Amino acid sequence: GPAAGEYLRSLFEEKEPDDSSLTIAAASSLVSYPDRQTRAVLKHALSSRNWYVRHNAALSLHELGITPEEIDEIRLGGDRYALEMIQYITEREEA
């Protein structure tokens, strides 16, 4: 229930989230908790050092229906890796 979503989101609250398999899985599982908080956490996770965390966060955001405005926000954020990952997933999933 809601407690699970809260726990999954809490894994990303540290400045640099742990790169464990738990965080990688959480970036995928959060798609089941579609709310504003989750979207914010997933957008933050796009800046993880871990490729798998970024990949799964981008996939979850895509499944939640990331908007062009949100992609612009990411672009303006200046994190090239975050932007490349969301563009890669969006293009791949729409192909």
C-alpha positions as CSV (number, residue, x, y, z in Angstrom):
1,G,0.0,0.0,0.0
2,P,1.0,3.6,0.5
3,A,3.7,2.6,3.1
4,A,5.5,0.6,0.4
5,G,5.5,3.7,-1.9
6,E,6.8,5.8,0.9
7,Y,9.6,3.4,1.6
8,L,10.6,3.1,-2.0
9,R,10.7,6.9,-2.4
10,S,12.7,7.2,0.9
11,L,15.6,5.2,-0.8
12,F,16.3,8.2,-2.9
13,E,16.2,10.9,-0.2
14,E,19.9,10.8,0.5
15,K,22.0,13.2,-1.5
16,E,23.7,10.3,-3.4
17,P,21.4,7.3,-3.1
18,D,22.9,3.9,-2.5
19,D,23.6,2.1,-5.8
20,S,22.4,-1.2,-4.5
21,S,20.1,-3.6,-6.4
22,L,17.4,-2.4,-4.0
23,T,17.6,1.2,-5.4
24,I,17.7,-0.2,-9.0
25,A,14.6,-2.2,-8.3
26,A,12.9,0.7,-6.5
27,A,13.3,2.9,-9.6
28,S,11.3,0.3,-11.5
29,S,8.7,-0.4,-8.8
30,L,7.8,3.2,-8.2
31,V,5.7,3.1,-11.4
32,S,3.1,1.4,-9.2
33,Y,2.8,4.6,-7.1
34,P,1.9,7.2,-9.6
35,D,1.7,10.6,-7.9
36,R,3.6,13.9,-7.9
37,Q,6.0,12.8,-5.2
38,T,6.9,9.7,-7.2
39,R,7.5,11.7,-10.4
40,A,9.8,14.1,-8.5
41,V,11.8,11.2,-7.0
42,L,12.1,9.5,-10.4
43,K,13.3,12.8,-12.0
44,H,15.9,13.1,-9.2
45,A,16.9,9.4,-9.8
46,L,17.7,10.3,-13.4
47,S,20.9,12.0,-12.0
48,S,22.1,8.8,-10.2
49,R,25.7,7.8,-10.8
50,N,24.3,4.3,-11.5
51,W,23.3,3.6,-15.1
52,Y,20.7,1.1,-14.1
53,V,19.0,3.5,-11.6
54,R,18.9,6.1,-14.4
55,H,17.6,3.6,-16.9
56,N,14.8,2.3,-14.6
57,A,13.8,5.7,-13.5
58,A,13.5,6.8,-17.1
59,L,11.5,3.7,-18.0
60,S,9.1,4.4,-15.1
61,L,8.7,8.1,-16.0
62,H,8.0,7.0,-19.6
63,E,5.3,4.5,-18.4
64,L,3.8,7.2,-16.2
65,G,3.6,9.5,-19.2
66,I,6.4,12.0,-18.9
67,T,5.3,15.2,-20.6
68,P,7.3,17.4,-23.0
69,E,7.3,20.1,-20.3
70,E,9.0,17.6,-17.9
71,I,11.6,16.7,-20.5
72,D,12.3,20.5,-20.9
73,E,12.7,20.8,-17.1
74,I,15.3,18.0,-17.3
75,R,17.0,19.7,-20.2
76,L,17.1,23.0,-18.3
77,G,18.5,21.1,-15.2
78,G,21.7,20.8,-17.2
79,D,22.4,17.1,-16.3
80,R,23.4,15.7,-19.7
81,Y,23.2,12.0,-18.5
82,A,19.7,12.5,-17.2
83,L,18.6,14.1,-20.5
84,E,20.3,11.4,-22.6
85,M,18.7,8.6,-20.7
86,I,15.2,10.0,-20.9
87,Q,15.6,10.7,-24.6
88,Y,17.0,7.2,-25.2
89,I,14.1,5.5,-23.4
90,T,11.5,7.8,-25.0
91,E,12.9,7.1,-28.5
92,R,13.3,3.4,-27.9
93,E,9.9,2.9,-26.4
94,E,8.2,4.8,-29.2
95,A,10.0,3.0,-32.0
